Tab-separated table of C-alpha atoms in Angstrom:
chain	number	residue	atom	x	y	z
P	1	UNK	CA	29.025	-64.666	117.140
P	2	UNK	CA	29.255	-63.441	120.725
P	3	UNK	CA	32.859	-62.707	121.647
P	4	UNK	CA	32.106	-60.955	124.921
P	5	UNK	CA	32.687	-63.239	127.874
P	6	UNK	CA	34.241	-65.994	125.766
P	7	UNK	CA	37.488	-67.783	126.536
P	8	UNK	CA	39.979	-69.274	124.049
P	9	UNK	CA	43.159	-71.236	124.500
P	10	UNK	CA	44.824	-68.873	121.991
P	11	UNK	CA	43.833	-65.501	120.556
P	12	UNK	CA	45.694	-64.258	117.487
P	13	UNK	CA	45.527	-60.493	116.955
P	14	UNK	CA	45.854	-59.538	113.293
P	15	UNK	CA	44.570	-61.114	110.088
P	16	UNK	CA	47.389	-60.420	107.639
P	17	UNK	CA	49.950	-62.928	106.392
P	18	UNK	CA	51.307	-63.376	109.926
P	19	UNK	CA	47.923	-64.026	111.505
P	20	UNK	CA	46.845	-66.404	108.743
P	21	UNK	CA	50.148	-68.282	109.007
P	22	UNK	CA	49.724	-68.591	112.760
P	23	UNK	CA	46.183	-69.879	112.333
P	24	UNK	CA	47.340	-72.518	109.872
P	25	UNK	CA	50.068	-73.756	112.215
P	26	UNK	CA	47.744	-73.822	115.222
P	27	UNK	CA	44.939	-75.489	113.306
P	28	UNK	CA	47.220	-78.213	112.010
P	29	UNK	CA	48.086	-79.017	115.617
P	30	UNK	CA	44.448	-79.070	116.705
P	31	UNK	CA	44.853	-76.013	118.937
P	32	UNK	CA	41.596	-74.114	119.356
P	33	UNK	CA	41.960	-70.383	118.671
P	34	UNK	CA	40.344	-67.296	117.237
P	35	UNK	CA	41.844	-64.612	114.966
P	36	UNK	CA	40.723	-61.029	115.559
P	37	UNK	CA	41.175	-58.547	112.710
P	38	UNK	CA	40.239	-54.910	113.223
P	39	UNK	CA	39.408	-54.328	109.537
P	40	UNK	CA	39.467	-57.172	107.010
P	41	UNK	CA	41.915	-59.872	106.016
P	42	UNK	CA	44.759	-58.414	103.901
P	43	UNK	CA	43.525	-54.906	104.706
P	44	UNK	CA	46.917	-53.204	104.462
P	45	UNK	CA	47.649	-54.769	101.075
P	46	UNK	CA	44.288	-53.645	99.753
P	47	UNK	CA	44.381	-50.165	101.267
P	48	UNK	CA	47.925	-48.959	101.850
P	49	UNK	CA	49.702	-49.643	98.552
P	50	UNK	CA	50.021	-47.436	95.487
P	51	UNK	CA	48.584	-48.420	92.113
P	52	UNK	CA	51.835	-49.642	90.526
P	53	UNK	CA	53.068	-51.418	93.673
P	54	UNK	CA	54.858	-54.734	93.240
P	55	UNK	CA	56.861	-57.016	95.495
P	56	UNK	CA	60.589	-56.357	95.589
P	57	UNK	CA	61.242	-60.037	96.317
P	58	UNK	CA	60.584	-62.685	93.644
P	59	UNK	CA	57.441	-64.765	93.783
P	60	UNK	CA	59.282	-67.945	94.744
P	61	UNK	CA	59.927	-66.386	98.139
P	62	UNK	CA	56.202	-66.423	98.907
P	63	UNK	CA	56.265	-69.420	101.247
P	64	UNK	CA	53.286	-69.208	103.588
P	65	UNK	CA	52.764	-72.448	105.565
P	66	UNK	CA	51.658	-75.272	103.255
P	67	UNK	CA	50.910	-72.711	100.532
P	68	UNK	CA	53.984	-71.821	98.447
P	69	UNK	CA	53.627	-69.737	95.309
P	70	UNK	CA	52.299	-72.028	92.595
P	71	UNK	CA	52.050	-69.675	89.621
P	72	UNK	CA	53.937	-69.773	86.338
P	73	UNK	CA	56.305	-66.878	87.085
P	74	UNK	CA	58.405	-67.810	90.143
P	75	UNK	CA	61.083	-65.266	89.269
P	76	UNK	CA	58.577	-62.499	88.594
P	77	UNK	CA	57.124	-60.019	91.062
P	78	UNK	CA	53.453	-60.001	91.983
P	79	UNK	CA	51.690	-56.653	91.722
P	80	UNK	CA	49.272	-55.356	94.335
P	81	UNK	CA	46.115	-57.090	93.091
P	82	UNK	CA	47.942	-60.399	92.646
P	83	UNK	CA	49.253	-60.191	96.209
P	84	UNK	CA	45.709	-59.687	97.470
P	85	UNK	CA	44.541	-62.665	95.392
P	86	UNK	CA	47.343	-64.794	96.869
P	87	UNK	CA	46.298	-63.880	100.417
P	88	UNK	CA	42.607	-64.366	99.714
P	89	UNK	CA	43.405	-67.795	98.281
P	90	UNK	CA	45.425	-68.573	101.394
P	91	UNK	CA	42.534	-67.530	103.587
P	92	UNK	CA	40.262	-69.922	101.696
P	93	UNK	CA	42.860	-72.680	102.049
P	94	UNK	CA	43.368	-72.150	105.789
P	95	UNK	CA	39.696	-71.455	106.564
P	96	UNK	CA	40.739	-69.634	109.739
P	97	UNK	CA	38.394	-68.870	112.630
P	98	UNK	CA	38.708	-65.153	111.925
P	99	UNK	CA	36.378	-62.414	113.079
P	100	UNK	CA	36.751	-59.216	111.089
P	101	UNK	CA	35.884	-55.700	112.164
P	102	UNK	CA	36.939	-56.263	115.768
P	103	UNK	CA	39.723	-54.104	117.157
P	104	UNK	CA	41.635	-55.135	120.265
P	105	UNK	CA	42.051	-52.003	122.358
P	106	UNK	CA	43.784	-53.391	125.453
P	107	UNK	CA	45.552	-56.544	126.575
P	108	UNK	CA	46.302	-57.221	130.236
P	109	UNK	CA	47.314	-60.271	132.276
P	110	UNK	CA	45.620	-60.948	135.604
P	111	UNK	CA	47.021	-62.486	138.770
P	112	UNK	CA	46.059	-65.991	137.592
P	113	UNK	CA	48.036	-65.608	134.370
P	114	UNK	CA	44.962	-65.249	132.163
P	115	UNK	CA	45.057	-62.672	129.398
P	116	UNK	CA	42.148	-60.247	129.158
P	117	UNK	CA	41.446	-58.579	125.831
P	118	UNK	CA	39.208	-55.543	125.599
P	119	UNK	CA	37.690	-55.237	122.133
P	120	UNK	CA	35.028	-53.314	120.304
P	121	UNK	CA	32.857	-56.404	120.731
P	122	UNK	CA	33.385	-56.794	124.456
P	123	UNK	CA	35.974	-58.452	126.692
P	124	UNK	CA	37.259	-61.965	126.178
P	125	UNK	CA	40.028	-63.984	127.793
P	126	UNK	CA	42.772	-66.301	126.604
P	127	UNK	CA	45.453	-68.577	127.941
P	128	UNK	CA	47.893	-67.346	125.306
P	129	UNK	CA	48.024	-64.422	122.870
P	130	UNK	CA	49.917	-63.992	119.598
P	131	UNK	CA	50.321	-60.380	118.469
P	132	UNK	CA	50.510	-60.616	114.671
P	133	UNK	CA	49.966	-56.977	113.732
P	134	UNK	CA	53.339	-56.452	112.073
P	135	UNK	CA	55.830	-53.738	112.863
P	136	UNK	CA	54.720	-50.764	110.772
P	137	UNK	CA	51.887	-48.950	112.509
P	138	UNK	CA	52.084	-45.143	112.601
P	139	UNK	CA	53.638	-43.190	109.715
P	140	UNK	CA	56.295	-40.729	110.811
P	141	UNK	CA	55.728	-37.056	110.032
P	142	UNK	CA	58.419	-34.631	111.192
P	143	UNK	CA	57.440	-31.499	113.132
P	144	UNK	CA	58.616	-29.291	110.274
P	145	UNK	CA	55.687	-30.531	108.180
P	146	UNK	CA	53.255	-28.516	110.305
P	147	UNK	CA	54.229	-25.016	109.145
P	148	UNK	CA	54.214	-25.887	105.433
P	149	UNK	CA	51.855	-23.659	103.433
P	150	UNK	CA	48.230	-24.797	103.361
P	151	UNK	CA	48.380	-24.672	99.574
P	152	UNK	CA	50.689	-27.700	99.582
P	153	UNK	CA	49.049	-31.130	99.695
P	154	UNK	CA	50.764	-33.513	102.113
P	155	UNK	CA	50.301	-37.296	102.007
P	156	UNK	CA	51.957	-40.238	103.698
P	157	UNK	CA	53.482	-43.036	101.650
P	158	UNK	CA	50.643	-45.366	102.690
P	159	UNK	CA	48.106	-42.915	101.264
P	160	UNK	CA	49.874	-42.320	97.952
P	161	UNK	CA	48.166	-43.930	94.947
P	162	UNK	CA	49.563	-42.245	91.829
P	163	UNK	CA	50.725	-38.926	90.477
P	164	UNK	CA	47.342	-38.456	88.851
P	165	UNK	CA	45.743	-38.321	92.305
P	166	UNK	CA	47.923	-35.383	93.310
P	167	UNK	CA	47.351	-31.760	92.273
P	168	UNK	CA	49.149	-30.541	89.124
P	169	UNK	CA	52.637	-29.257	89.806
P	170	UNK	CA	55.959	-30.524	91.055
P	171	UNK	CA	56.229	-33.094	93.853
P	172	UNK	CA	58.641	-33.326	96.770
P	173	UNK	CA	59.276	-36.859	98.035
P	174	UNK	CA	60.975	-37.012	101.427
P	175	UNK	CA	62.875	-40.237	102.021
P	176	UNK	CA	64.490	-42.776	99.713
P	177	UNK	CA	63.892	-46.114	101.396
P	178	UNK	CA	61.972	-48.794	99.519
P	179	UNK	CA	58.736	-46.797	99.443
P	180	UNK	CA	60.299	-43.388	98.811
P	181	UNK	CA	62.557	-44.554	96.009
P	182	UNK	CA	59.742	-46.444	94.282
P	183	UNK	CA	57.235	-43.604	94.670
P	184	UNK	CA	59.748	-41.071	93.344
P	185	UNK	CA	60.359	-43.350	90.356
P	186	UNK	CA	56.619	-43.832	89.847
P	187	UNK	CA	56.103	-40.067	89.680
P	188	UNK	CA	59.148	-39.638	87.460
P	189	UNK	CA	57.877	-42.246	84.997
P	190	UNK	CA	54.518	-40.478	84.915
P	191	UNK	CA	56.320	-37.389	83.711
P	192	UNK	CA	56.000	-35.400	86.916
P	193	UNK	CA	58.803	-33.080	88.016
P	194	UNK	CA	60.183	-34.715	91.159
P	195	UNK	CA	62.306	-33.407	94.014
P	196	UNK	CA	63.720	-36.218	96.189
P	197	UNK	CA	65.251	-35.838	99.639
P	198	UNK	CA	67.717	-38.716	99.813
P	199	UNK	CA	67.839	-40.691	103.040
P	200	UNK	CA	70.369	-43.160	104.399
P	201	UNK	CA	68.864	-46.338	102.911
P	202	UNK	CA	71.336	-48.459	100.945
P	203	UNK	CA	70.603	-49.862	97.522
P	204	UNK	CA	71.080	-53.278	95.978
P	205	UNK	CA	71.361	-54.451	92.389
P	206	UNK	CA	68.409	-56.381	91.031
P	207	UNK	CA	70.532	-58.745	88.940
P	208	UNK	CA	74.201	-59.667	89.020
P	209	UNK	CA	76.228	-62.245	87.136
P	210	UNK	CA	73.275	-63.857	85.465
P	211	UNK	CA	70.866	-64.160	88.395
P	212	UNK	CA	68.630	-62.133	90.628
P	213	UNK	CA	70.678	-61.060	93.626
P	214	UNK	CA	68.097	-62.658	95.931
P	215	UNK	CA	68.824	-66.015	94.258
P	216	UNK	CA	72.502	-65.648	95.100
P	217	UNK	CA	71.746	-64.596	98.687
P	218	UNK	CA	69.398	-67.556	99.152
P	219	UNK	CA	72.055	-69.941	97.831
P	220	UNK	CA	74.559	-68.405	100.263
P	221	UNK	CA	72.216	-68.989	103.206
P	222	UNK	CA	71.652	-65.343	104.006
P	223	UNK	CA	67.901	-65.750	104.418
P	224	UNK	CA	68.417	-68.552	106.950
P	225	UNK	CA	70.757	-66.479	109.135
P	226	UNK	CA	69.177	-65.784	112.542
P	227	UNK	CA	69.467	-62.326	114.029
P	228	UNK	CA	71.731	-63.754	116.729
P	229	UNK	CA	74.363	-64.544	114.070
P	230	UNK	CA	74.057	-61.339	112.066
P	231	UNK	CA	77.141	-59.083	112.356
P	232	UNK	CA	74.935	-56.249	113.636
P	233	UNK	CA	72.882	-58.476	115.933
P	234	UNK	CA	69.633	-56.814	117.048
P	235	UNK	CA	70.692	-53.441	115.611
P	236	UNK	CA	69.814	-54.820	112.174
P	237	UNK	CA	66.138	-54.584	113.124
P	238	UNK	CA	66.329	-50.797	112.820
P	239	UNK	CA	68.259	-50.861	109.544
P	240	UNK	CA	66.587	-49.320	106.495
P	241	UNK	CA	65.705	-51.773	103.736
P	242	UNK	CA	67.755	-51.681	100.533
P	243	UNK	CA	65.901	-49.997	97.694
P	244	UNK	CA	65.278	-51.867	94.473
P	245	UNK	CA	62.135	-52.611	92.473
P	246	UNK	CA	60.217	-55.551	91.031
P	247	UNK	CA	58.398	-53.279	88.587
P	248	UNK	CA	58.273	-54.368	84.929
P	249	UNK	CA	60.095	-57.596	85.671
P	250	UNK	CA	62.543	-56.098	88.120
P	251	UNK	CA	65.411	-53.635	87.826
P	252	UNK	CA	67.744	-51.416	89.805
P	253	UNK	CA	66.577	-48.066	91.103
P	254	UNK	CA	69.428	-45.773	90.120
P	255	UNK	CA	68.854	-42.354	91.665
P	256	UNK	CA	71.875	-41.024	89.796
P	257	UNK	CA	70.264	-41.954	86.492
P	258	UNK	CA	67.017	-40.277	87.538
P	259	UNK	CA	68.980	-37.136	88.462
P	260	UNK	CA	70.692	-37.209	85.083
P	261	UNK	CA	67.232	-37.347	83.525
P	262	UNK	CA	65.857	-34.411	85.474
P	263	UNK	CA	64.967	-35.503	89.019
P	264	UNK	CA	66.259	-33.038	91.622
P	265	UNK	CA	68.106	-34.659	94.535
P	266	UNK	CA	68.870	-33.158	97.944
P	267	UNK	CA	70.659	-34.151	101.131
P	268	UNK	CA	69.034	-34.499	104.541
P	269	UNK	CA	66.105	-32.148	105.154
P	270	UNK	CA	66.985	-30.267	108.341
P	271	UNK	CA	64.622	-27.316	108.673
P	272	UNK	CA	61.816	-25.186	107.259
P	273	UNK	CA	61.839	-21.452	107.948
P	274	UNK	CA	59.781	-18.725	106.311
P	275	UNK	CA	58.794	-20.887	103.368
P	276	UNK	CA	62.337	-22.105	102.696
P	277	UNK	CA	63.495	-25.717	103.093
P	278	UNK	CA	67.051	-26.268	104.293
P	279	UNK	CA	69.195	-29.300	103.489
P	280	UNK	CA	72.417	-30.754	104.805
P	281	UNK	CA	75.293	-30.833	102.266
P	282	UNK	CA	75.577	-34.628	102.361
P	283	UNK	CA	73.957	-35.762	99.101
P	284	UNK	CA	77.242	-36.958	97.617
P	285	UNK	CA	77.988	-38.918	100.773
P	286	UNK	CA	74.570	-40.555	100.780
P	287	UNK	CA	74.721	-41.587	97.121
P	288	UNK	CA	78.232	-42.946	97.538
P	289	UNK	CA	77.221	-44.935	100.623
P	290	UNK	CA	74.267	-46.528	98.812
P	291	UNK	CA	76.576	-47.547	95.947
P	292	UNK	CA	79.213	-48.902	98.342
P	293	UNK	CA	76.663	-51.187	100.002
P	294	UNK	CA	75.469	-52.471	96.643
P	295	UNK	CA	79.029	-53.152	95.496
P	296	UNK	CA	79.886	-54.874	98.780
P	297	UNK	CA	77.029	-57.315	98.188
P	298	UNK	CA	78.521	-58.027	94.763
P	299	UNK	CA	81.893	-58.629	96.449
P	300	UNK	CA	80.246	-61.257	98.642
P	301	UNK	CA	78.649	-62.902	95.604
P	302	UNK	CA	81.974	-62.890	93.734
P	303	UNK	CA	83.641	-64.585	96.697
P	304	UNK	CA	80.905	-67.230	96.821
P	305	UNK	CA	81.256	-67.919	93.088
P	306	UNK	CA	85.024	-68.246	93.367
P	307	UNK	CA	84.901	-70.381	96.510
P	308	UNK	CA	82.475	-72.911	95.028
P	309	UNK	CA	83.588	-72.772	91.400
P	310	UNK	CA	80.156	-71.657	90.199
P	311	UNK	CA	79.851	-71.163	86.440
P	312	UNK	CA	78.562	-67.588	86.154
P	313	UNK	CA	79.128	-64.890	83.547
P	314	UNK	CA	81.488	-62.058	84.401
P	315	UNK	CA	79.783	-58.696	84.777
P	316	UNK	CA	81.279	-55.226	84.837
P	317	UNK	CA	80.777	-53.280	88.049
P	318	UNK	CA	78.545	-50.242	88.349
P	319	UNK	CA	79.918	-46.913	87.158
P	320	UNK	CA	78.158	-43.787	88.464
P	321	UNK	CA	76.292	-42.057	85.634
P	322	UNK	CA	75.869	-38.760	87.498
P	323	UNK	CA	77.493	-36.873	90.328
P	324	UNK	CA	76.260	-33.710	92.061
P	325	UNK	CA	77.815	-30.551	90.678
P	326	UNK	CA	77.553	-28.721	93.971
P	327	UNK	CA	74.639	-29.253	96.356
P	328	UNK	CA	71.407	-27.344	96.769
P	329	UNK	CA	71.095	-26.305	100.404
P	330	UNK	CA	67.924	-24.200	100.232
P	331	UNK	CA	64.652	-24.465	98.340
P	332	UNK	CA	62.075	-21.680	98.281
P	333	UNK	CA	58.678	-23.375	98.161
P	334	UNK	CA	56.959	-20.275	96.756
P	335	UNK	CA	59.067	-20.326	93.592
P	336	UNK	CA	59.807	-24.050	93.328
P	337	UNK	CA	56.559	-25.096	91.684
P	338	UNK	CA	56.056	-27.755	94.382
P	339	UNK	CA	52.381	-28.378	95.134
P	340	UNK	CA	52.611	-31.762	96.905
P	341	UNK	CA	54.802	-33.484	99.482
P	342	UNK	CA	54.892	-37.268	99.946
P	343	UNK	CA	56.375	-38.260	103.310
P	344	UNK	CA	58.279	-41.559	103.112
P	345	UNK	CA	60.357	-41.582	106.278
P	346	UNK	CA	59.118	-44.758	107.864
P	347	UNK	CA	56.746	-45.941	110.566
P	348	UNK	CA	56.734	-46.213	114.326
P	349	UNK	CA	55.621	-49.298	116.189
P	350	UNK	CA	52.613	-48.684	118.414
P	351	UNK	CA	51.935	-51.346	121.023
P	352	UNK	CA	50.538	-49.021	123.681
P	353	UNK	CA	47.374	-51.113	123.750
P	354	UNK	CA	49.337	-54.013	125.269
P	355	UNK	CA	49.503	-53.346	129.004
P	356	UNK	CA	51.979	-56.094	129.853
P	357	UNK	CA	55.589	-55.283	130.894
P	358	UNK	CA	57.449	-56.818	127.937
P	359	UNK	CA	58.749	-53.688	126.205
P	360	UNK	CA	62.053	-51.863	125.975
P	361	UNK	CA	62.378	-48.200	126.924
P	362	UNK	CA	61.674	-47.315	123.304
P	363	UNK	CA	58.402	-49.219	123.221
P	364	UNK	CA	59.637	-52.165	121.172
P	365	UNK	CA	58.761	-55.660	122.362
P	366	UNK	CA	61.617	-57.482	124.098
P	367	UNK	CA	61.566	-61.063	122.910
P	368	UNK	CA	63.583	-64.061	121.828
P	369	UNK	CA	62.276	-65.317	118.499
P	370	UNK	CA	58.881	-63.849	119.320
P	371	UNK	CA	58.697	-65.319	122.817
P	372	UNK	CA	58.392	-62.709	125.579
P	373	UNK	CA	59.105	-62.867	129.311
P	374	UNK	CA	55.353	-62.947	129.985
P	375	UNK	CA	54.341	-66.618	129.693
P	376	UNK	CA	51.948	-67.109	126.810
P	377	UNK	CA	52.496	-63.737	125.083
P	378	UNK	CA	54.157	-63.826	121.654
P	379	UNK	CA	54.909	-61.558	118.718
P	380	UNK	CA	54.908	-62.558	115.056
P	381	UNK	CA	55.588	-60.742	111.778
P	382	UNK	CA	58.103	-58.203	113.086
P	383	UNK	CA	61.099	-57.269	110.915
P	384	UNK	CA	64.033	-59.520	111.796
P	385	UNK	CA	62.016	-61.236	114.519
P	386	UNK	CA	64.359	-64.148	113.769
P	387	UNK	CA	65.603	-63.899	110.174
P	388	UNK	CA	65.530	-61.395	107.332
P	389	UNK	CA	62.251	-62.869	106.104
P	390	UNK	CA	60.398	-62.722	109.434
P	391	UNK	CA	58.321	-59.734	108.389
P	392	UNK	CA	57.845	-61.035	104.857
P	393	UNK	CA	56.142	-63.851	102.984
P	394	UNK	CA	59.403	-65.811	102.933
P	395	UNK	CA	60.064	-66.266	106.638
P	396	UNK	CA	56.902	-65.566	108.598
P	397	UNK	CA	55.742	-69.165	108.197
P	398	UNK	CA	58.893	-70.548	109.788
P	399	UNK	CA	58.390	-68.236	112.760
P	400	UNK	CA	54.731	-69.266	113.036
P	401	UNK	CA	55.734	-72.944	113.118
P	402	UNK	CA	58.188	-72.233	115.930
P	403	UNK	CA	55.617	-70.336	117.994
P	404	UNK	CA	52.968	-72.986	117.401
P	405	UNK	CA	55.310	-75.575	118.890
P	406	UNK	CA	55.977	-73.299	121.867
P	407	UNK	CA	52.258	-72.793	122.349
P	408	UNK	CA	51.568	-76.528	122.157
P	409	UNK	CA	54.230	-77.193	124.765
P	410	UNK	CA	52.603	-74.809	127.247
P	411	UNK	CA	50.096	-76.012	129.791
P	412	UNK	CA	46.689	-74.473	130.239
P	413	UNK	CA	45.236	-75.084	126.788
P	414	UNK	CA	41.923	-76.033	128.356
P	415	UNK	CA	39.673	-73.155	127.249
P	416	UNK	CA	36.547	-73.860	125.292
P	417	UNK	CA	36.448	-71.319	122.487
P	418	UNK	CA	33.510	-71.807	120.095
P	419	UNK	CA	35.524	-72.374	116.921
P	420	UNK	CA	32.578	-73.926	115.123
P	421	UNK	CA	30.413	-70.870	115.765
P	422	UNK	CA	33.078	-68.608	114.271
P	423	UNK	CA	33.242	-70.714	111.148
P	424	UNK	CA	29.476	-70.691	110.831
P	425	UNK	CA	29.355	-66.917	111.056
P	426	UNK	CA	31.960	-66.634	108.334
P	427	UNK	CA	30.033	-69.038	106.123
P	428	UNK	CA	26.823	-67.056	106.545
P	429	UNK	CA	28.608	-63.806	105.751
P	430	UNK	CA	30.499	-65.044	102.716
């Protein structure tokens, strides 16, 4: 398939759940397009998840366009390999015009309003472009990681697989968002000695008053709330996700319980000097805040139950099982036994390859429900692009449907992209 010199009405960049959803919605409307994926479909799920990874949202929330979860465990949580199988099955269902192994390195818009895409396979043009590469691109590593001793192995959360893949010894996990909390628990359950630097992510209970908390939130309409109606408005897009787990059927992640059972917890990591890590004395505050958020969600559920007269069992509230007896403010790496550090402090968006003026001063795309100020340029799959589920299996399809309608309403869909040739190439390579 010769991409160089070709023109398409729509080019979709990214072949994950967002790109596949977009392709399904475009295809159903008869809109010719091509999907460009720099690696392979579902690459991040295959490559950047640890061995025991599972969804933190129940399977029933997997609602890709025309392809809802159809297994026998809707309230369970798919593990990594099952997620890949779900996406591969969706690819087969959609039969998208996807070309794998092609990275888009630059997107510009010329004076006629045509988009030009430079790729590893040459330049092509499009009337409209959907950027469906998600919002988690470059893992964050703080400057203080550079002077750590060479004897200490450092890995990013996306490169962590299991404790067995790390050198013998104790492990420091930095960050307690969804990934950090789950990785720390994974190591703890493997019997490794774990040191966890606690971040500012809140927590949420897995179950409350007889149901998964996500079931209550869905019933209350939380997952349908657009960002424009959220109390924090667009600021919610930068909010850390609540930590909880779907492992072994789903449960809370209680850092206090892990500390009671031997995990060492610390406040904010502030510095590293002469082989000594320094922490802020705010561990108690951080643990209390996480609990307060979890209990506030229960308050909301209680109010919903009372308001609608829902028959639900009464459940006692959470009682802390451990509190810090003083806080550790320094940790000497030479005597700590720590041989590995897992960095779990988030990701930065990287859209520098898009040379179109649609970004804020911080490099984030400025958009309204994925629609930018540059006619024909859209974003899909970003956290809170429109609702809580926009970056997840639950809401990305709704966003794709909206963008497909916007794309159909635009003029200029007159390009002649060789969709049939793409499909033939895929058939020959399958």
